[in-house]
Coordinates of N, CA, C and O in Angstrom, one line a residue:
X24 N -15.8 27.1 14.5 CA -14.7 27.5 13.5 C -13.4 27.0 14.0 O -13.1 26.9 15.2
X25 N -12.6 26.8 12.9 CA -11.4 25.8 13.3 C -10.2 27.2 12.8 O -10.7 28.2 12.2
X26 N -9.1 27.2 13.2 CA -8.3 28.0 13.6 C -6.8 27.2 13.1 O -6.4 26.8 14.2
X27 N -6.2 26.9 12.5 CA -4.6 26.3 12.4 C -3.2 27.3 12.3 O -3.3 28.1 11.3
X28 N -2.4 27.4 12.8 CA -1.1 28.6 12.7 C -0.4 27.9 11.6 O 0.4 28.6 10.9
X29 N -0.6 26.8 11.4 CA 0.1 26.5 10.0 C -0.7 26.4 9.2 O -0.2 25.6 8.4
X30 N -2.0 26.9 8.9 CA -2.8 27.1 7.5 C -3.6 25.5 7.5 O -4.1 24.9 8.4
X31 N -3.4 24.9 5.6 CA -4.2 24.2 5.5 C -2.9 23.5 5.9 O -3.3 23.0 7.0
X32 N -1.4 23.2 5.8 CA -0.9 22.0 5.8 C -1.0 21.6 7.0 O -0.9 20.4 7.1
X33 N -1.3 22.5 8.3 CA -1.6 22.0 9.6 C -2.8 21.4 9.8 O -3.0 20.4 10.5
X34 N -3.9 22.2 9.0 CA -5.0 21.5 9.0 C -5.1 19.6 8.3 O -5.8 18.7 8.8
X35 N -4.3 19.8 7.2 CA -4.3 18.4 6.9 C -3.6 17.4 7.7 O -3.7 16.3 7.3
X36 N -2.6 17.5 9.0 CA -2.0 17.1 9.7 C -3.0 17.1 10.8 O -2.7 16.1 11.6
X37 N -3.8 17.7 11.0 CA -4.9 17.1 11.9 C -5.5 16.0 11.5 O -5.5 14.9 11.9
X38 N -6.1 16.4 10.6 CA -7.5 15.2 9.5 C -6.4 13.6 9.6 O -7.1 12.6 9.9
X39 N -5.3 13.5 9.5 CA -4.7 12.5 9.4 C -3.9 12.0 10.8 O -3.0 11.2 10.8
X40 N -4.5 12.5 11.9 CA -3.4 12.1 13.1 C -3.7 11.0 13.2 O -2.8 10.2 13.5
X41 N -5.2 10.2 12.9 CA -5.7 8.9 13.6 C -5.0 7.7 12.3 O -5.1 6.5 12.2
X42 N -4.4 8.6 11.6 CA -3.8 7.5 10.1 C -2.0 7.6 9.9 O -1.2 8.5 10.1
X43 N -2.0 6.4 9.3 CA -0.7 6.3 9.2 C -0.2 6.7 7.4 O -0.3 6.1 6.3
X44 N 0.4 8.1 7.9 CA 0.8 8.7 6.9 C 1.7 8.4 5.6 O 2.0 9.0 6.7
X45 N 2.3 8.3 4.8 CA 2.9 8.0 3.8 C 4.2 8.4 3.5 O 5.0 7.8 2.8
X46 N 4.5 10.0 4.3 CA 5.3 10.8 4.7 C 5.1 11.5 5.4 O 3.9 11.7 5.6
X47 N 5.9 12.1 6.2 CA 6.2 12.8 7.3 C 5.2 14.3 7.4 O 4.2 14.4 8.2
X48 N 5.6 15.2 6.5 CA 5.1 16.5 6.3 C 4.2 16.5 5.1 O 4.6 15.8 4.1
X49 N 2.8 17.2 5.1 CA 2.4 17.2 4.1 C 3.0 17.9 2.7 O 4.0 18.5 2.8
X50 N 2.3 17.8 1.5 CA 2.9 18.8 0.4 C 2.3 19.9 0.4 O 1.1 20.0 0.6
X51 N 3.1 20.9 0.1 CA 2.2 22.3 -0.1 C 2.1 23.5 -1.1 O 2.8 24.5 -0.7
X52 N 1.7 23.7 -1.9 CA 1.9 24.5 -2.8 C 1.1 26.1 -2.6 O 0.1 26.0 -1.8
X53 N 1.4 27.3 -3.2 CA 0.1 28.4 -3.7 C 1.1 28.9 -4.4 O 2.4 28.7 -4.3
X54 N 0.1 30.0 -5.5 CA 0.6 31.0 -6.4 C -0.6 31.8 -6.3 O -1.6 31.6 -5.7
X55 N -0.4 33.0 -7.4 CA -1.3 33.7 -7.2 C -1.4 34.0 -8.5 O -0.6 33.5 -9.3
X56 N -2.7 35.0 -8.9 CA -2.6 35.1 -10.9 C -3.6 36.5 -10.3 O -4.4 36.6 -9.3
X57 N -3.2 37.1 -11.3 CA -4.6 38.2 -11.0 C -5.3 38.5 -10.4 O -6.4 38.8 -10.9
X58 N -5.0 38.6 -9.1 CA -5.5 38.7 -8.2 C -6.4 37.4 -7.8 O -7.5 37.7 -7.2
X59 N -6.1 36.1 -8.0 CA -6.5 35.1 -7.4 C -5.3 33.9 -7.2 O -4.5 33.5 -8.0
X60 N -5.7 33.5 -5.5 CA -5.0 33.3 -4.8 C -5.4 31.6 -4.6 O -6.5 31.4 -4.1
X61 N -4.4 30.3 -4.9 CA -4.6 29.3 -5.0 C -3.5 28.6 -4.1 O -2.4 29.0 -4.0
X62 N -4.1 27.4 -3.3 CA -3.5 26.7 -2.4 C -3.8 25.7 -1.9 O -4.9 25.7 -1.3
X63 N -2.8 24.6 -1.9 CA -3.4 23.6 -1.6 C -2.3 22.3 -0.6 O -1.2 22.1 -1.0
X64 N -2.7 21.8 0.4 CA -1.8 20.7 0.9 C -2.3 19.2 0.7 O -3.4 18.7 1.1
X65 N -1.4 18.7 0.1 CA -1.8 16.9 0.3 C -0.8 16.4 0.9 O 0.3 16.9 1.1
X66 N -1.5 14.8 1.4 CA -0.4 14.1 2.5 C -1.6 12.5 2.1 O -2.8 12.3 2.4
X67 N -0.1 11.6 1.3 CA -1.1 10.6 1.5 C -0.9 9.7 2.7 O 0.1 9.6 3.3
X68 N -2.3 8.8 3.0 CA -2.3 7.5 4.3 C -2.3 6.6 3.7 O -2.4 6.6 2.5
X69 N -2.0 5.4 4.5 CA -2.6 4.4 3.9 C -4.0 3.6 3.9 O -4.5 2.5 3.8
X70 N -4.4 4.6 4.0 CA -6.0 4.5 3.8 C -6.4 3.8 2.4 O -5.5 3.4 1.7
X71 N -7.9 3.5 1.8 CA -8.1 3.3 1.0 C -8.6 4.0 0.4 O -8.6 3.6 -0.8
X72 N -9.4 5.3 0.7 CA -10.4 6.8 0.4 C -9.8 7.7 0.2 O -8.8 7.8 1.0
X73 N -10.1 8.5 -0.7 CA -9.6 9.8 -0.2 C -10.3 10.6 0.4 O -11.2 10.1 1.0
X74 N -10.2 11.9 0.4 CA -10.6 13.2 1.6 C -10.0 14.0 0.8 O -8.8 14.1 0.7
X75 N -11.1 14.7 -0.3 CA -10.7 16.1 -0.8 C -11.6 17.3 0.1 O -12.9 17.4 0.1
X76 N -11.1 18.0 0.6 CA -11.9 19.0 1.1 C -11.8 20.5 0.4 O -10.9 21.1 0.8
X77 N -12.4 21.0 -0.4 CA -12.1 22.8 -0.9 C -12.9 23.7 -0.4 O -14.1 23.5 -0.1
X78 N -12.3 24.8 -0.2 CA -12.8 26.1 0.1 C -12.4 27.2 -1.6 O -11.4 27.5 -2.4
X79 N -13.6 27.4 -1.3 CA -13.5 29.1 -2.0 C -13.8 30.3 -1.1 O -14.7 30.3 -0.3
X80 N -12.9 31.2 -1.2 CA -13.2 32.5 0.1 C -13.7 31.4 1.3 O -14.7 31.6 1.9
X81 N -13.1 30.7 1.5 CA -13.0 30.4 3.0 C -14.2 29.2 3.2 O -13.9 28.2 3.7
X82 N -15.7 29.5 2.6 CA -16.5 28.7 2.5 C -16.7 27.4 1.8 O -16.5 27.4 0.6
X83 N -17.0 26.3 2.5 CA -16.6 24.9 2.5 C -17.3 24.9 0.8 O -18.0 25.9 0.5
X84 N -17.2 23.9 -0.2 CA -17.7 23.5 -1.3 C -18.2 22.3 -0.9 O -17.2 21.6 -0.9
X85 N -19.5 21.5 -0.5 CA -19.1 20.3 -0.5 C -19.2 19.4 -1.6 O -18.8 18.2 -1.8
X86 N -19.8 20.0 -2.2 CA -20.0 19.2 -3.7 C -19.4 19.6 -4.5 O -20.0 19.6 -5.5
X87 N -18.1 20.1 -4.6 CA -17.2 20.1 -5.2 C -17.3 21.4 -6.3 O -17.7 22.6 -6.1
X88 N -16.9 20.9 -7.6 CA -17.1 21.7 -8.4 C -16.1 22.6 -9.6 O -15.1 22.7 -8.9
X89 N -15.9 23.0 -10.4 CA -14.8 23.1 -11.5 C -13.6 23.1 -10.9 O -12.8 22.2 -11.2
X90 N -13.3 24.2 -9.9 CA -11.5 23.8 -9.0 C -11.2 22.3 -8.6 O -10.1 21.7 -8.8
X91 N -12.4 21.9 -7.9 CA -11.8 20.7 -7.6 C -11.9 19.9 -8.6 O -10.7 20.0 -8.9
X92 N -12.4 19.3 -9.4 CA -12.2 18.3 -10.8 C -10.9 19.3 -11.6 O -10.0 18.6 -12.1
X93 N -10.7 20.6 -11.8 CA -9.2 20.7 -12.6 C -8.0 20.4 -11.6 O -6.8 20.4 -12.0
X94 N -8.5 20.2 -9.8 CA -7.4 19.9 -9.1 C -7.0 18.6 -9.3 O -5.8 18.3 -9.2
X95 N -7.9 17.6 -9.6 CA -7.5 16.1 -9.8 C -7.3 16.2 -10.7 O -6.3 15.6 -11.0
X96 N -7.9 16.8 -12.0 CA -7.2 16.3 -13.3 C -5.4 17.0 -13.1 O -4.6 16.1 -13.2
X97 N -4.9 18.0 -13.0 CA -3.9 18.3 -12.9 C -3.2 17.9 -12.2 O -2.0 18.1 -12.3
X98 N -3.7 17.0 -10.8 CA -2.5 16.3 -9.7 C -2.3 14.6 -10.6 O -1.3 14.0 -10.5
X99 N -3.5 14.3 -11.3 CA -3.1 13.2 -12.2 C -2.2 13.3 -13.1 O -1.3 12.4 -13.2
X100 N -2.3 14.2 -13.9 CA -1.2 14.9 -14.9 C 0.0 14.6 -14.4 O 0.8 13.7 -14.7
X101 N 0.1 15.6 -13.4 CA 1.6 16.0 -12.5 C 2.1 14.3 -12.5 O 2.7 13.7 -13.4
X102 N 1.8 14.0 -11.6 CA 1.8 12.5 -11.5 C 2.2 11.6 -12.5 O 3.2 10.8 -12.6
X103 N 1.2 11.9 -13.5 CA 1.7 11.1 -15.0 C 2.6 10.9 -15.8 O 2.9 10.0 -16.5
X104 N 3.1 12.8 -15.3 CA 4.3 13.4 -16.0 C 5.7 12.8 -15.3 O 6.7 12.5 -15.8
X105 N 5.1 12.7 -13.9 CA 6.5 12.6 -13.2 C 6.9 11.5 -13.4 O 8.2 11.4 -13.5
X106 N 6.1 10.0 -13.8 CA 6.4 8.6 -14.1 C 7.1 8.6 -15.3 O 8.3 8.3 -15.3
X107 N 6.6 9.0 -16.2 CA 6.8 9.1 -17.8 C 8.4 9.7 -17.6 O 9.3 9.2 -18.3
X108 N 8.9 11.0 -16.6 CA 10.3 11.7 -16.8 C 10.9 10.7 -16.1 O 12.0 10.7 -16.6
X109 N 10.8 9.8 -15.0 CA 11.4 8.6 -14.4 C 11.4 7.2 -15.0 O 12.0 6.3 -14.4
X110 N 10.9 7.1 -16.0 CA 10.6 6.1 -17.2 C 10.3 5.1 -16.0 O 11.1 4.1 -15.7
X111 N 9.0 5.4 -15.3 CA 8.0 4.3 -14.7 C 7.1 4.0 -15.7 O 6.9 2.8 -15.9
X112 N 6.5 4.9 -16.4 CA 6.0 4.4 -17.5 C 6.9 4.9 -18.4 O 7.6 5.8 -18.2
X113 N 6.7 4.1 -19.8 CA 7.4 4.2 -20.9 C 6.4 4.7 -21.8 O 5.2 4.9 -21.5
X114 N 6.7 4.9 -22.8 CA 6.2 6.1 -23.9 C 5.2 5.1 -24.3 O 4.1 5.6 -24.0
X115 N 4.9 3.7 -25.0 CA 3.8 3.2 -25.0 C 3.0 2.6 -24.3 O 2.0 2.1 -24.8
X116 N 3.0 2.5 -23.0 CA 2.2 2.6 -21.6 C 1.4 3.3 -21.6 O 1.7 4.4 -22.1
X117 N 0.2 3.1 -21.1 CA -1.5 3.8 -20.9 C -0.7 5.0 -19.6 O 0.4 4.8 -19.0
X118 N -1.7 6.2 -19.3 CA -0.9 6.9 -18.5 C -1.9 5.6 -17.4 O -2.6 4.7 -17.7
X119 N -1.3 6.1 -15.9 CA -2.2 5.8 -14.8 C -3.5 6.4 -14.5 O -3.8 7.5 -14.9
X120 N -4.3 5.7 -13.9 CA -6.1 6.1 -13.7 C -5.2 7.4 -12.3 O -4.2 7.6 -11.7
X121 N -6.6 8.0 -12.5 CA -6.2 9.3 -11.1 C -6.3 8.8 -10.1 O -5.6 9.1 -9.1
X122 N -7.6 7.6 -10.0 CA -7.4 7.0 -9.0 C -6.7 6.4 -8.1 O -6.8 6.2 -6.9
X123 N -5.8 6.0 -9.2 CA -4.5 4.9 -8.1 C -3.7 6.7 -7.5 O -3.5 6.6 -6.3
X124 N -3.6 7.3 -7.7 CA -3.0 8.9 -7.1 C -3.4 8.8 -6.0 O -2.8 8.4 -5.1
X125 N -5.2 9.2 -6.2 CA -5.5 9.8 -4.8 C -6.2 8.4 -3.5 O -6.8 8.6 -2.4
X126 N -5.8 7.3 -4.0 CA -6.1 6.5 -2.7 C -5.6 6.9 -1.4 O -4.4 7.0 -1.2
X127 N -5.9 7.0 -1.1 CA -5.3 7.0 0.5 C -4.7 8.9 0.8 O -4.0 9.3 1.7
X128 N -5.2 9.4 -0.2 CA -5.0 10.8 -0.2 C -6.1 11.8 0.9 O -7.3 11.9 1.1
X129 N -5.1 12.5 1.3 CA -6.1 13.6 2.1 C -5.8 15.4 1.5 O -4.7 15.9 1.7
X130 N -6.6 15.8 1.1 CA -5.7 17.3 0.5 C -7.4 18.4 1.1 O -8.6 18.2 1.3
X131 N -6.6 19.2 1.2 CA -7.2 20.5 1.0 C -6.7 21.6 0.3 O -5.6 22.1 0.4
X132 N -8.2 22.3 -0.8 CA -7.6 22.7 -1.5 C -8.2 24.5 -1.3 O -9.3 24.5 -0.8
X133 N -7.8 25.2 -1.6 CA -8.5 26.8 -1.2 C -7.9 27.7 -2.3 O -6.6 27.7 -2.4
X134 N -8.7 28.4 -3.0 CA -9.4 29.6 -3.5 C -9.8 30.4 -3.2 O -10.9 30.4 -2.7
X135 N -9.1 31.5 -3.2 CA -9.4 33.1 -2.6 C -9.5 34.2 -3.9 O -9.7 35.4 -3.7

């Protein structure tokens, strides 16, 4: 059992020591809704893979499953959104594939 004092963002600062990171500090978000508790850190490399890892209550998912496919569709979004308000893409531009996002991406994402 692995142990980090800074949570997952430290933990994703592990997973990436042997890579050369994209930025400094990972990203990190949570909120909470009715009593469920959501959180997640990404940090991209320049890697060519990604590394999604999720927990629910603490236990690893490794095959993924509805949180993680609404975590990529909504980090694609986010993403999509953010080009479109920076007019990287323009209003008749295809959005971007999720893919080109998470290359080189490492995130963990956790559910409580």
């Amino acid at each position: 059992m692995y142990k980090y004092d800074g949570g997952i963002n430290d933990f994703v600062k592990y997973l990436n020591e042997s890579k050369t990171t994209l930025y400094s500090d990972p990203l990190y978000a949570s909120a909470e809704k009715d009593g469920i508790i959501v959180e997640f850190a990404i940090q991209h490399t320049d890697a060519y893979v990604d590394s999604i890892y999720s927990y629910v209550n603490n236990i690893p998912t490794g095959e993924g499953g509805m949180h993680e496919t609404g975590f990529r569709s909504g980090l694609t979004r986010c993403f999509n959104d953010y080009a479109r308000e920076k007019n990287v893409l323009k209003e008749k531009d295809d959005n971007l594939l999720g893919d080109d996002f998470r290359e080189g991406l490492t995130a963990i994402l956790s559910i409580k």
